[in-house]
mmCIF file of C-alpha atoms and ligand atoms in Angstrom:
data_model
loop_
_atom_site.group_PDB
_atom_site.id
_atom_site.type_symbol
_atom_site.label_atom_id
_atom_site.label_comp_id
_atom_site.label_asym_id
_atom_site.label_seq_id
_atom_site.Cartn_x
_atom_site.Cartn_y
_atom_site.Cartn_z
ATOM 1 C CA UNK J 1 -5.087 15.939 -3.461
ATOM 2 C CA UNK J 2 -7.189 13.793 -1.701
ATOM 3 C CA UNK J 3 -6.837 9.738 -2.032
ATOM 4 C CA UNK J 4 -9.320 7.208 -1.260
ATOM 5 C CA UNK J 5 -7.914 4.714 1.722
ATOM 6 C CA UNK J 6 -7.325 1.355 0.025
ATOM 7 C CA UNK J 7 -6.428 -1.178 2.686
ATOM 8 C CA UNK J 8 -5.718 -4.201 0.759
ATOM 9 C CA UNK J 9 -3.259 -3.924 -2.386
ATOM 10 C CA UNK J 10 -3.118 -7.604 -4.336
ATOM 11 C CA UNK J 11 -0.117 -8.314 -6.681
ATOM 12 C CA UNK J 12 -1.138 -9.791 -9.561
ATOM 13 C CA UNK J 13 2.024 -10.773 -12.036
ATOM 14 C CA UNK J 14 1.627 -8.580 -15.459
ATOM 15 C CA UNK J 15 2.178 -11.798 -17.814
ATOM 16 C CA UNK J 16 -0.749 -14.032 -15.909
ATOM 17 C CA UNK J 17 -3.836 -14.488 -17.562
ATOM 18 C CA UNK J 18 -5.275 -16.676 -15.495
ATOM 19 C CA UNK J 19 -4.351 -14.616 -12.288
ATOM 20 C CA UNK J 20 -5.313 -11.565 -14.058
ATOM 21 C CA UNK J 21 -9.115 -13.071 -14.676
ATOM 22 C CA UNK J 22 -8.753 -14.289 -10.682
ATOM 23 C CA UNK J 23 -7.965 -10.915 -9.524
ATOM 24 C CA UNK J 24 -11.179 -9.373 -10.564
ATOM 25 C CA UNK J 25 -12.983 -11.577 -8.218
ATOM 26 C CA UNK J 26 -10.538 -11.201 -5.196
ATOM 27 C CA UNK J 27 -12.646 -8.590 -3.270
ATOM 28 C CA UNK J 28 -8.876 -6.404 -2.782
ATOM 29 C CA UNK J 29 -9.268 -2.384 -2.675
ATOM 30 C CA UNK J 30 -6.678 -2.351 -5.029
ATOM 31 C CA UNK J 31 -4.490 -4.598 -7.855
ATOM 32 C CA UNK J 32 -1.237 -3.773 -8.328
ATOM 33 C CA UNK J 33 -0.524 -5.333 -11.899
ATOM 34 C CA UNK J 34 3.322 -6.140 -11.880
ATOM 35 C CA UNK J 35 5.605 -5.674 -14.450
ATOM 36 C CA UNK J 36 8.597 -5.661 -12.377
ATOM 37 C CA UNK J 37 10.340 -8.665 -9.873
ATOM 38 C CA UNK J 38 7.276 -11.038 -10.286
ATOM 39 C CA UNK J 39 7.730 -10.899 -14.178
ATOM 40 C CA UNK J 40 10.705 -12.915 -16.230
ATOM 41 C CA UNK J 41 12.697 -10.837 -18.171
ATOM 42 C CA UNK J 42 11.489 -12.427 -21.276
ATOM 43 C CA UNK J 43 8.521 -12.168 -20.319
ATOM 44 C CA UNK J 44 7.905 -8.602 -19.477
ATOM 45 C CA UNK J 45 7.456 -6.834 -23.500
ATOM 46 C CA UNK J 46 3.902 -9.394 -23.123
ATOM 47 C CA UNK J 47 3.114 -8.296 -19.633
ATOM 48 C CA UNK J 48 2.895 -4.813 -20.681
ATOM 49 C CA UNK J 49 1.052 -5.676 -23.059
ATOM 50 C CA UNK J 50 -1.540 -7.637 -21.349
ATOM 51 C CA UNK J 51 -1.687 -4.843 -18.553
ATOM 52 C CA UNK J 52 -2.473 -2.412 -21.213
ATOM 53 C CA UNK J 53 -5.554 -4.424 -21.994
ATOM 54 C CA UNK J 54 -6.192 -5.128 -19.187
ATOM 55 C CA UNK J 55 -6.410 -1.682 -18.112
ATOM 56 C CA UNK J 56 -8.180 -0.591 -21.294
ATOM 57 C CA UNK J 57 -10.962 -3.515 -20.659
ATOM 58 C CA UNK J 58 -11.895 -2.445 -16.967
ATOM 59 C CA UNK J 59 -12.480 1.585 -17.844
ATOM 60 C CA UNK J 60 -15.212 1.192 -15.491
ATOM 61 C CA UNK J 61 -13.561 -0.016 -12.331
ATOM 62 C CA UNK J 62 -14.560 -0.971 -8.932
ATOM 63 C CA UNK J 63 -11.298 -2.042 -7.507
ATOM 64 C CA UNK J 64 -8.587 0.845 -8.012
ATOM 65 C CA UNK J 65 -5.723 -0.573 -10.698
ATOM 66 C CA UNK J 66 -2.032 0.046 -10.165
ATOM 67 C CA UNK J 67 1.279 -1.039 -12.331
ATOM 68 C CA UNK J 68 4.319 -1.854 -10.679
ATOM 69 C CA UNK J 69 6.628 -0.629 -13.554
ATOM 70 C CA UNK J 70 10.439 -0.966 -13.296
ATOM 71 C CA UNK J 71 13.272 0.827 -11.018
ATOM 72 C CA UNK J 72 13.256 4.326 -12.854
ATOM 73 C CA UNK J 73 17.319 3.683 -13.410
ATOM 74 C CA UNK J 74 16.661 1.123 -16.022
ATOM 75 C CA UNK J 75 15.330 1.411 -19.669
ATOM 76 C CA UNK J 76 12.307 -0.476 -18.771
ATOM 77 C CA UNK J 77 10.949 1.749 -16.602
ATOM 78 C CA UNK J 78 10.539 3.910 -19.982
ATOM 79 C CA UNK J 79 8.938 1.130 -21.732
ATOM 80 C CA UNK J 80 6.659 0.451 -18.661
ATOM 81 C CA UNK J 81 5.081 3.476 -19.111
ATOM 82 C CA UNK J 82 3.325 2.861 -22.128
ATOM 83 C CA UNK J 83 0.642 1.225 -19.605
ATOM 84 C CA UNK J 84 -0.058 5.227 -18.909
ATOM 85 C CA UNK J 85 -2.209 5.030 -22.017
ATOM 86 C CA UNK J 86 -4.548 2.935 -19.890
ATOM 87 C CA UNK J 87 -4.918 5.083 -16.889
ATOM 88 C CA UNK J 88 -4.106 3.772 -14.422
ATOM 89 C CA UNK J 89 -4.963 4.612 -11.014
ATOM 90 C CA UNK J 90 -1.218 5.016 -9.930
ATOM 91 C CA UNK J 91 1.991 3.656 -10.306
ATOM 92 C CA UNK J 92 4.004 1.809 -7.751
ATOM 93 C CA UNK J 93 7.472 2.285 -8.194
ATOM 94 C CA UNK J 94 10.172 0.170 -6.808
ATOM 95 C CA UNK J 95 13.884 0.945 -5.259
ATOM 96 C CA UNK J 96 13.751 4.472 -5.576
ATOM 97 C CA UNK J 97 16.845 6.241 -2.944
ATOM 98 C CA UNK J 98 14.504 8.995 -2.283
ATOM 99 C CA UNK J 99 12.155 11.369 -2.956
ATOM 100 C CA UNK J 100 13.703 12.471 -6.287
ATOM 101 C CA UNK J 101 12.663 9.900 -7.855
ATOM 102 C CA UNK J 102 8.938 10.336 -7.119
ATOM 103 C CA UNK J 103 9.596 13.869 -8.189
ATOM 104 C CA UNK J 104 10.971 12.345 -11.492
ATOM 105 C CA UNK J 105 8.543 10.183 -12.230
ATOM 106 C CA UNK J 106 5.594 12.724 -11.174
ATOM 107 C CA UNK J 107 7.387 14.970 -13.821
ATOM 108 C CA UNK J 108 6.788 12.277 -16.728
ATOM 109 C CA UNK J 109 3.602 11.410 -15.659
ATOM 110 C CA UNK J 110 2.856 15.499 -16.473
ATOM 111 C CA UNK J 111 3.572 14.898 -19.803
ATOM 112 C CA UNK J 112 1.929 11.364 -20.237
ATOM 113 C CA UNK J 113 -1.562 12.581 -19.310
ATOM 114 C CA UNK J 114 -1.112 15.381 -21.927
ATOM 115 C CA UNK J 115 -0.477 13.195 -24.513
ATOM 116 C CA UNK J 116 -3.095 10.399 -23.589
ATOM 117 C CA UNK J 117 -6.157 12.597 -22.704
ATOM 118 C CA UNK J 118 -5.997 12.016 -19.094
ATOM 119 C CA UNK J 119 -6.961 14.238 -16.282
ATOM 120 C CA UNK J 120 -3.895 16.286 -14.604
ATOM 121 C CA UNK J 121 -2.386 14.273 -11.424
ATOM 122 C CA UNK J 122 -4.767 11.512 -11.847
ATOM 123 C CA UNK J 123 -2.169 8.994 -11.698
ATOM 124 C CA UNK J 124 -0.694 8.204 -8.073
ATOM 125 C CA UNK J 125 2.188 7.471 -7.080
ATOM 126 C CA UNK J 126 3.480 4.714 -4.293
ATOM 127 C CA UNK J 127 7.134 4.395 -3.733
ATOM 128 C CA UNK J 128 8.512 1.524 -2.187
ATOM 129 C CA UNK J 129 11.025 2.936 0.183
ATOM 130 C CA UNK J 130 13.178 0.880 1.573
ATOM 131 C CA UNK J 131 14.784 -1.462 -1.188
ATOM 132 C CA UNK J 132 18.376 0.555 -1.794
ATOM 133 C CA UNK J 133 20.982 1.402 1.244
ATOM 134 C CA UNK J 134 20.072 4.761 0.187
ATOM 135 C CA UNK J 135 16.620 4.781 0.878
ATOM 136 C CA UNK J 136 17.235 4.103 4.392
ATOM 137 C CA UNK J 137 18.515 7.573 4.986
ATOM 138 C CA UNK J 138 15.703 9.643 2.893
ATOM 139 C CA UNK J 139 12.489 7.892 4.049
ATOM 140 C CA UNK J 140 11.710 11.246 5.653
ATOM 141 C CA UNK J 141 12.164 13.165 2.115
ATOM 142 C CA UNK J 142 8.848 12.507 1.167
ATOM 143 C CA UNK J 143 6.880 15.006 2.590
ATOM 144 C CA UNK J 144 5.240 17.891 -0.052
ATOM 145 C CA UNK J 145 7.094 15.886 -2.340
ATOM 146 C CA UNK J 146 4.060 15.386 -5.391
ATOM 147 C CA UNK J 147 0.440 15.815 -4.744
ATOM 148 C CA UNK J 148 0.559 12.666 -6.671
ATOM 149 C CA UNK J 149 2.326 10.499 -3.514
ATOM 150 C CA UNK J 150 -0.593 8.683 -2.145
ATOM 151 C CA UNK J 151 1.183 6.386 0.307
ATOM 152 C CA UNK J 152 4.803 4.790 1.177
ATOM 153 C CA UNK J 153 5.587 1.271 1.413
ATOM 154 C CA UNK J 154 8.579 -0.960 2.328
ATOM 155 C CA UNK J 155 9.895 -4.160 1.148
ATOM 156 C CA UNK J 156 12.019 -6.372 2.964
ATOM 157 C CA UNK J 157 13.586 -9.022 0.573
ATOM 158 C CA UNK J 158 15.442 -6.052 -1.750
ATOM 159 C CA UNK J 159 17.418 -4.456 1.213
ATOM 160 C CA UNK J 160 18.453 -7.930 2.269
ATOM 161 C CA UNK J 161 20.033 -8.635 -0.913
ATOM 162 C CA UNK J 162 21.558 -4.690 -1.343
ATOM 163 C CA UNK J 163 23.000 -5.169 1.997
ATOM 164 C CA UNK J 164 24.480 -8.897 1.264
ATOM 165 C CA UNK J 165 22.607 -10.624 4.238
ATOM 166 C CA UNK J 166 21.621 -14.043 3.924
ATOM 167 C CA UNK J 167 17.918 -13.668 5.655
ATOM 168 C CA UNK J 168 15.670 -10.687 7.569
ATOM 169 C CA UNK J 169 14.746 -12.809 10.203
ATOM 170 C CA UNK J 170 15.789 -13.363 13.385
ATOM 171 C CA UNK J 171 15.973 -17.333 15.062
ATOM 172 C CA UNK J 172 12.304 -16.729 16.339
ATOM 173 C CA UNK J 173 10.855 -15.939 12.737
ATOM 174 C CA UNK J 174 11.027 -11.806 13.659
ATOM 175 C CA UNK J 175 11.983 -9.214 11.326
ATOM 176 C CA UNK J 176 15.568 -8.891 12.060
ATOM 177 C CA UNK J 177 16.937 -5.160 13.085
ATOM 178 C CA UNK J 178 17.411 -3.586 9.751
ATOM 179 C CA UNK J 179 14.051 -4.792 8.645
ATOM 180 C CA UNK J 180 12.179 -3.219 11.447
ATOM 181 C CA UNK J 181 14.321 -0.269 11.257
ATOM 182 C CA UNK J 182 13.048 0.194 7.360
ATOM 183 C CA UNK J 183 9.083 -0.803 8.645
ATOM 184 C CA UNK J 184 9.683 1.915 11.448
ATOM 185 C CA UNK J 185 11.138 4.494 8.217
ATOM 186 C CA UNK J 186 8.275 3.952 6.096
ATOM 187 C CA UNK J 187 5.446 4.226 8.825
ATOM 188 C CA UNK J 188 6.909 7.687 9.810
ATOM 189 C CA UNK J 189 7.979 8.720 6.464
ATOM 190 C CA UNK J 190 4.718 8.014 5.820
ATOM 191 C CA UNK J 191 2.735 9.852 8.567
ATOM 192 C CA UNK J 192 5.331 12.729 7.996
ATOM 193 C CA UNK J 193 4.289 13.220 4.982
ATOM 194 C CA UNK J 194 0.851 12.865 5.589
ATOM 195 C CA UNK J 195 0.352 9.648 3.590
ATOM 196 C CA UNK J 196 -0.747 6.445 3.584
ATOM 197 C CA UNK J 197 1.831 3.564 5.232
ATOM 198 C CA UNK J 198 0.972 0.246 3.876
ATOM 199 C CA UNK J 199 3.009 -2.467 5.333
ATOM 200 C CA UNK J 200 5.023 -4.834 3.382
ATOM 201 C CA UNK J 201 4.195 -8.686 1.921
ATOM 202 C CA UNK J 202 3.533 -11.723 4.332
ATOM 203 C CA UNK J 203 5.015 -13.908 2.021
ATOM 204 C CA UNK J 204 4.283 -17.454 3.432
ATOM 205 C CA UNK J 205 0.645 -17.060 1.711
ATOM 206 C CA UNK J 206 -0.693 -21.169 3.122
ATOM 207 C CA UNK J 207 -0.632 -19.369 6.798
ATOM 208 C CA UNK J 208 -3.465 -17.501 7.543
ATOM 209 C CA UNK J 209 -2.921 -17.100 11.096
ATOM 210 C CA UNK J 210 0.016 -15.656 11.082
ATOM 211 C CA UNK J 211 -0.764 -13.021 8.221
ATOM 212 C CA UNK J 212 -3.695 -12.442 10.659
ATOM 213 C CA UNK J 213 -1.133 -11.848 13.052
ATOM 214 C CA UNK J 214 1.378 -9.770 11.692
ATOM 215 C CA UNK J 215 -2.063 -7.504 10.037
ATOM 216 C CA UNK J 216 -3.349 -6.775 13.558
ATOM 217 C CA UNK J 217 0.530 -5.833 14.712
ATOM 218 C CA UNK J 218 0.622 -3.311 11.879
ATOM 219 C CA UNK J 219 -2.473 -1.777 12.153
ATOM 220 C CA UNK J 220 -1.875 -1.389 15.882
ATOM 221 C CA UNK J 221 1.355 -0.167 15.266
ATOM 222 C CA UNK J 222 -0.601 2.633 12.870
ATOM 223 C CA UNK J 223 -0.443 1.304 9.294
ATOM 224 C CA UNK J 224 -3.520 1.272 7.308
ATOM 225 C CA UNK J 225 -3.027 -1.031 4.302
ATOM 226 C CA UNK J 226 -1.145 -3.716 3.604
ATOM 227 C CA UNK J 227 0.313 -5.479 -0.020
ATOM 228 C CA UNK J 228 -1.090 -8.847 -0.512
ATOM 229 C CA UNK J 229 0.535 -11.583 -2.869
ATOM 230 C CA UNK J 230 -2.159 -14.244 -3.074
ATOM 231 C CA UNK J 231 -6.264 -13.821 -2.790
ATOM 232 C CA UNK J 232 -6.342 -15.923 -0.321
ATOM 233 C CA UNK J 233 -5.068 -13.165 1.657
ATOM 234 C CA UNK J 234 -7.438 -10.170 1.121
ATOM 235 C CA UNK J 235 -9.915 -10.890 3.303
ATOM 236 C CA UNK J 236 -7.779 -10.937 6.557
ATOM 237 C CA UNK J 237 -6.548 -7.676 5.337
ATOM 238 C CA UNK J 238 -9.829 -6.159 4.842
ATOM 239 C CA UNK J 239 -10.909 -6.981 8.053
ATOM 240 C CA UNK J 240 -8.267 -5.916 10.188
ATOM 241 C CA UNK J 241 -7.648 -2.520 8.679
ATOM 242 C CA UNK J 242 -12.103 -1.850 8.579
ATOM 243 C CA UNK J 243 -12.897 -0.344 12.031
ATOM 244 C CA UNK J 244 -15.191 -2.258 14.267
ATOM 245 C CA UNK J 245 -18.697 -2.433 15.350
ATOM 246 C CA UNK J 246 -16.637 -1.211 18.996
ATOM 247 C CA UNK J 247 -14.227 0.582 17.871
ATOM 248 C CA UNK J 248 -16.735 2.783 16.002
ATOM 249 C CA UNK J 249 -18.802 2.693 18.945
ATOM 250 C CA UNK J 250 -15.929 4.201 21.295
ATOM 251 C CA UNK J 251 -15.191 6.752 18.896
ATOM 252 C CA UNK J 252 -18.477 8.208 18.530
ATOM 253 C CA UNK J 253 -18.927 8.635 22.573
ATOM 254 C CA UNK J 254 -15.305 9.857 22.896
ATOM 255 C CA UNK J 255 -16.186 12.501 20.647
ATOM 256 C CA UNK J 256 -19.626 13.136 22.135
ATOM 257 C CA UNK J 257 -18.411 13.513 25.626
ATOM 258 C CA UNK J 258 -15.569 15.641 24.327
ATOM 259 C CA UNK J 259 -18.167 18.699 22.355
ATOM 260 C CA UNK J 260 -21.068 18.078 25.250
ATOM 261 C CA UNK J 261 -17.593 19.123 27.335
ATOM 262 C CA UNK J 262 -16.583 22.437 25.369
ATOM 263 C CA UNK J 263 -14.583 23.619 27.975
ATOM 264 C CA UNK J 264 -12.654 20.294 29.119
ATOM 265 C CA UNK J 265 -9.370 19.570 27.535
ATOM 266 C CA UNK J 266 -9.217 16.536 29.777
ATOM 267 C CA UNK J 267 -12.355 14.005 30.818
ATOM 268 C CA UNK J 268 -13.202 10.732 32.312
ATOM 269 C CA UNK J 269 -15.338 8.116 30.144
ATOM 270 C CA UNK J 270 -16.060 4.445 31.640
ATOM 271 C CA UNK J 271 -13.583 5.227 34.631
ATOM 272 C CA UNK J 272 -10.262 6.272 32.125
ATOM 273 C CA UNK J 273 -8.918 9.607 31.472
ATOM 274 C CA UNK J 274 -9.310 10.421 28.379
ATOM 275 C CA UNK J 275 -7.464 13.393 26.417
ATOM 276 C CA UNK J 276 -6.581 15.310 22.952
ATOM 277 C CA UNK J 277 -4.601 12.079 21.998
ATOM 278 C CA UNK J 278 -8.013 10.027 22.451
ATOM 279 C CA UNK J 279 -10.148 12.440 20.655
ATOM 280 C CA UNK J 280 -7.692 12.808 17.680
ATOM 281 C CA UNK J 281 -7.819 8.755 17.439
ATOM 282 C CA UNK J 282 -11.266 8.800 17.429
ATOM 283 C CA UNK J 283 -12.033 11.168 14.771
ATOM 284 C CA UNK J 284 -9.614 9.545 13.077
ATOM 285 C CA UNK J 285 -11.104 5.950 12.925
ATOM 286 C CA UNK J 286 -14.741 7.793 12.273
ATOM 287 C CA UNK J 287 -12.743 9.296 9.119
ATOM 288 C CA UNK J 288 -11.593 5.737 7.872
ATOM 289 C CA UNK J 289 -15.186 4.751 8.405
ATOM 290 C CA UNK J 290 -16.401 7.343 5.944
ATOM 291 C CA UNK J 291 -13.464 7.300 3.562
ATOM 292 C CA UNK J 292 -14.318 3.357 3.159
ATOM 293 C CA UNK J 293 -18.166 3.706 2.872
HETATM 294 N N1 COA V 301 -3.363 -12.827 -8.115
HETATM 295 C C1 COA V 301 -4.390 -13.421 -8.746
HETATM 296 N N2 COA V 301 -4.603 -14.747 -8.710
HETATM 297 C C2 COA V 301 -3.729 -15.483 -8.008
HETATM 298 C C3 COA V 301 -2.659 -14.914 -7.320
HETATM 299 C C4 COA V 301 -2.464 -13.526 -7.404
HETATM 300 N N3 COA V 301 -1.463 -12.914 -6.800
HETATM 301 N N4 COA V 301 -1.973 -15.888 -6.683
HETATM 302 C C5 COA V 301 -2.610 -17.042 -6.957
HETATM 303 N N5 COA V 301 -3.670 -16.803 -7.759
HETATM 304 C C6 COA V 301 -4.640 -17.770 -8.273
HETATM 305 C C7 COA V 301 -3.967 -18.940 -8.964
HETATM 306 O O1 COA V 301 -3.765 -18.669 -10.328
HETATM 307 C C8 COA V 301 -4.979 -20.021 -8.738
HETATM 308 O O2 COA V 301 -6.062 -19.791 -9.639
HETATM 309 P P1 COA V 301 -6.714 -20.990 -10.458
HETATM 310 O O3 COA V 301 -7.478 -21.759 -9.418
HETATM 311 O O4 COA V 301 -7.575 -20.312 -11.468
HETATM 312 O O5 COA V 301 -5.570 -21.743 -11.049
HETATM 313 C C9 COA V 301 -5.520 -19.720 -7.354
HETATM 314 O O6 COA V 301 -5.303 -18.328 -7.159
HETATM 315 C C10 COA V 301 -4.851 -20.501 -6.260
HETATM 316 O O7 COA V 301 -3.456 -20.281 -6.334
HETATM 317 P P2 COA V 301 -2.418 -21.272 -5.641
HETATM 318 O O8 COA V 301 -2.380 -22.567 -6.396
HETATM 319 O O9 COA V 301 -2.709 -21.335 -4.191
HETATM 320 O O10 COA V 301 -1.057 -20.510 -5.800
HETATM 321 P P3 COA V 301 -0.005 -20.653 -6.993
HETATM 322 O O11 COA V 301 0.937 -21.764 -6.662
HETATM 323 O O12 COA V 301 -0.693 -20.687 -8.305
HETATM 324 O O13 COA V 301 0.782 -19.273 -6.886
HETATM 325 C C11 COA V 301 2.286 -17.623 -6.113
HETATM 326 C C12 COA V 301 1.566 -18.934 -5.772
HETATM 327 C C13 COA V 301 3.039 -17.130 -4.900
HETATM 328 C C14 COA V 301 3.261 -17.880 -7.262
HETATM 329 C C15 COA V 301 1.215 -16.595 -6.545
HETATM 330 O O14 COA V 301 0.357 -16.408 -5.448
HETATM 331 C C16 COA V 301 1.717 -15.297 -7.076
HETATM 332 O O15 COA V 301 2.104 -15.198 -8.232
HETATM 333 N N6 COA V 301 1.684 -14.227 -6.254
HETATM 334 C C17 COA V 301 2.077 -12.918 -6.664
HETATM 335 C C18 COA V 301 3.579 -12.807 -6.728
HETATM 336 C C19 COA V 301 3.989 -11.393 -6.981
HETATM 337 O O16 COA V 301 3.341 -10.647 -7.690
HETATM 338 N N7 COA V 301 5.118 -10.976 -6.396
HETATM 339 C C20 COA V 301 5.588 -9.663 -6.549
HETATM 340 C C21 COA V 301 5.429 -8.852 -5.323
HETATM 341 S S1 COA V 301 6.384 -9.432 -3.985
HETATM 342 MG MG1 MG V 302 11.367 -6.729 -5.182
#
C-alpha cells in the first residue's frame, strides 16, 4: 500500500492538554500522540483517554495522527490500543527486536478494524528500530514484512541505556559509534524495505541551528522525515526535507535531456557526466514533489 510522505512527525505527550490544543496549530505533517516514555506512569490510563478524544474530535484531519502506544511486551501496550477505536492514522511502536513484532501488532490491528468499523490496513505502522541490543541485528528484517509498515525510525537514548553507556556522544557533540551504527541500520533497513527512514529526535529543542544542521546531514545522507519534540522545530524540518526551487529545476532537465536522449545511457549536462544514478535521483525528488503537493 501506498503512504503519503510525511516529513515532519511532532511528539505531542498523550496527558497534555495544553500541548495537545498547540499541536493543531504546529504546521507538522504528522502528530505522534504519546502514550509511552513522555507519559508518567500514573498518568498514562488519562492519556489514553484524552488521545481517544482527541482522535475522535479531529475525524476530519489535515495533519495525519499517530499514537505511540507501549513496548508490545508489556500489558499496556494492550490497553493502548483502545485508541484504535479512534482511527488513527498509524501506530508507532517502540523497542520492538525485530520484525515480529510489527507482524504481531499488524495481526491485532486485523482484528481491531473489524471490530471498530474501520477500513482493512488503514492503520500504519512505524517501528522504532533500534532501542533493544536485539534490534541491532534485525534492522534488515523488515522488508515485505506488513503492507501496513510505512517507515522505520531509530532512537538513540533507549540503546544507550540497554547497552549501560553513560552518553551517545562523542567529546565533539557527535553521535558516538553505536549510535551511528543504529542511524546507518535504520536508513538501510529502511530503503531495503522500501520504506520511509525518518531520522531520530534533536533533542536540545532552544538550538535551531544545529537541528538545521543535523536536518540537512540526514536528508543528504537520504532520510526523508524526521521526529520533532517541540513546534518550534517543524518548520526547519519542513523545509529541509521539501525539494527546492533548484533542485526541482535540475531534476526536470536531467530527465529531459535523458528521454530527448533515448538511446544514451550516459550524457553530459552543464559540463558533468551525468548517468542512471542521476536520473533515478531526479525522478525521485520530482516524486517527493508530487507526493507532497
Ligand atoms: N507539542 C505541542 N506543544 C508543545 C510541545 C509539543 N511537543 N512542546 C512544547 N509545546 C508548547 C508548550 O506547551 C508551550 O505552549 P504554551 O505557550 O501554550 O504554554 C509552547 O509550546 C512553548 O513551549 P516551551 O515553554 O518552549 O517548552 P516546555 O518547557 O513547555 O516543554 C518539553 C519542553 C521538552 C517538555 C516539550 O517540548 C515536550 O513535552 N516535548 C515532547 C516530549 C516528548 O513527547 N518526548 C517523547 C519522544 S522523545
Ligand atoms: Mg524512549
Amino acid at each position: 500500500m501506498s503512504r503519503a510522505l510525511s516529513r515532519s512527525f511532532l511528539f505531542v505527550p498523550g496527558d497534555s492538554e495544553r500541548k495537545l490544543l498547540k499541536a493543531e496549530t504546529s504546521g507538522a505533517d504528522a502528530l505522534i500522540l504519546d502514550l509511552e516514555d513522555s507519559v508518567a506512569s500514573n498518568r498514562t490510563a488519562l492519556a489514553r483517554e484524552q488521545v481517544l478524544s482527541y482522535l475522535h474530535a479531529h475525524r476530519r484531519r489535515e495533519s495525519q495522527i499517530w499514537v505511540r502506544i507501549n513496548p508490545l511486551s508489556t500489558p499496556a501496550a494492550l490497553l493502548d490500543l483502545a485508541v484504535v477505536a479512534g482511527a488513527p492514522d498509524g501506530l508507532v511502536l517502540p523497542k520492538v527486536d525485530s520484525a515480529a513484532d510489527v507482524v504481531r501488532l499488524a495481526n491485532m490491528l486485523d482484528a481491531l478494524e473489524v471490530r471498530d468499523g474501520l477500513s482493512s490496513s488503514s492503520i500504519a505502522i512505524l517501528p522504532v528500530v533500534t532501542e533493544t541490543p536485539a534490534s541491532l541485528f534485525s534492522a534488515g528484517s523488515y522488508s515485505g514484512c506488513s503492507s501496513r509498515l510505512a517507515g522505520l525510525t531509530w532512537g538513540a537514548e533507549d540503546i544507550t541505556t540497554a547497552l549501560g553507556a553513560s552518553s551517545n556522544r562523542e567529546l565533539g557533540g557527535e553521535y558516538n559509534h553505536v549510535c551511528t551504527l543504529a542511524r546507518t541500520l535504520c536508513l538501510a533497513g529502511a530503503a531495503a524495505a522500501g520504506v520511509q527512514p525518518i531520522d531520530t529526535i534533536w533533542a536540545d529543542f532552544t538550538n535551531i541551528d544545529g537541528l538545521v544542521e543535523e536536518v540537512r546531514q540526514a536528508r543528504q545522507r537520504g532520510f526523508t522525515g524526521k521526529l520533532a519534540i517541540h513546534p518550534a522545530q517543524v518548520e526547519a524540518i519542513n523545509f529541509a526535507f521539501t525539494p527546492s526551487a533548484e533542485e526541482i529545476t535540475w531534476s526536470l532537465r536531467v530527465v529531459k535531456a535523458f528521454e530527448e536522449n533515448p538511446g544514451l545511457g550516459t550524457l553530459a549536462l552543464d559540463g558533468k557526466m551525468l548517468d542512471m544514478p542521476h536520473l533515478k535521483q531526479a525522478r525521485r525528488i520530482l516524486a517527493t514533489v508530487h507526493k507532497l503537493a
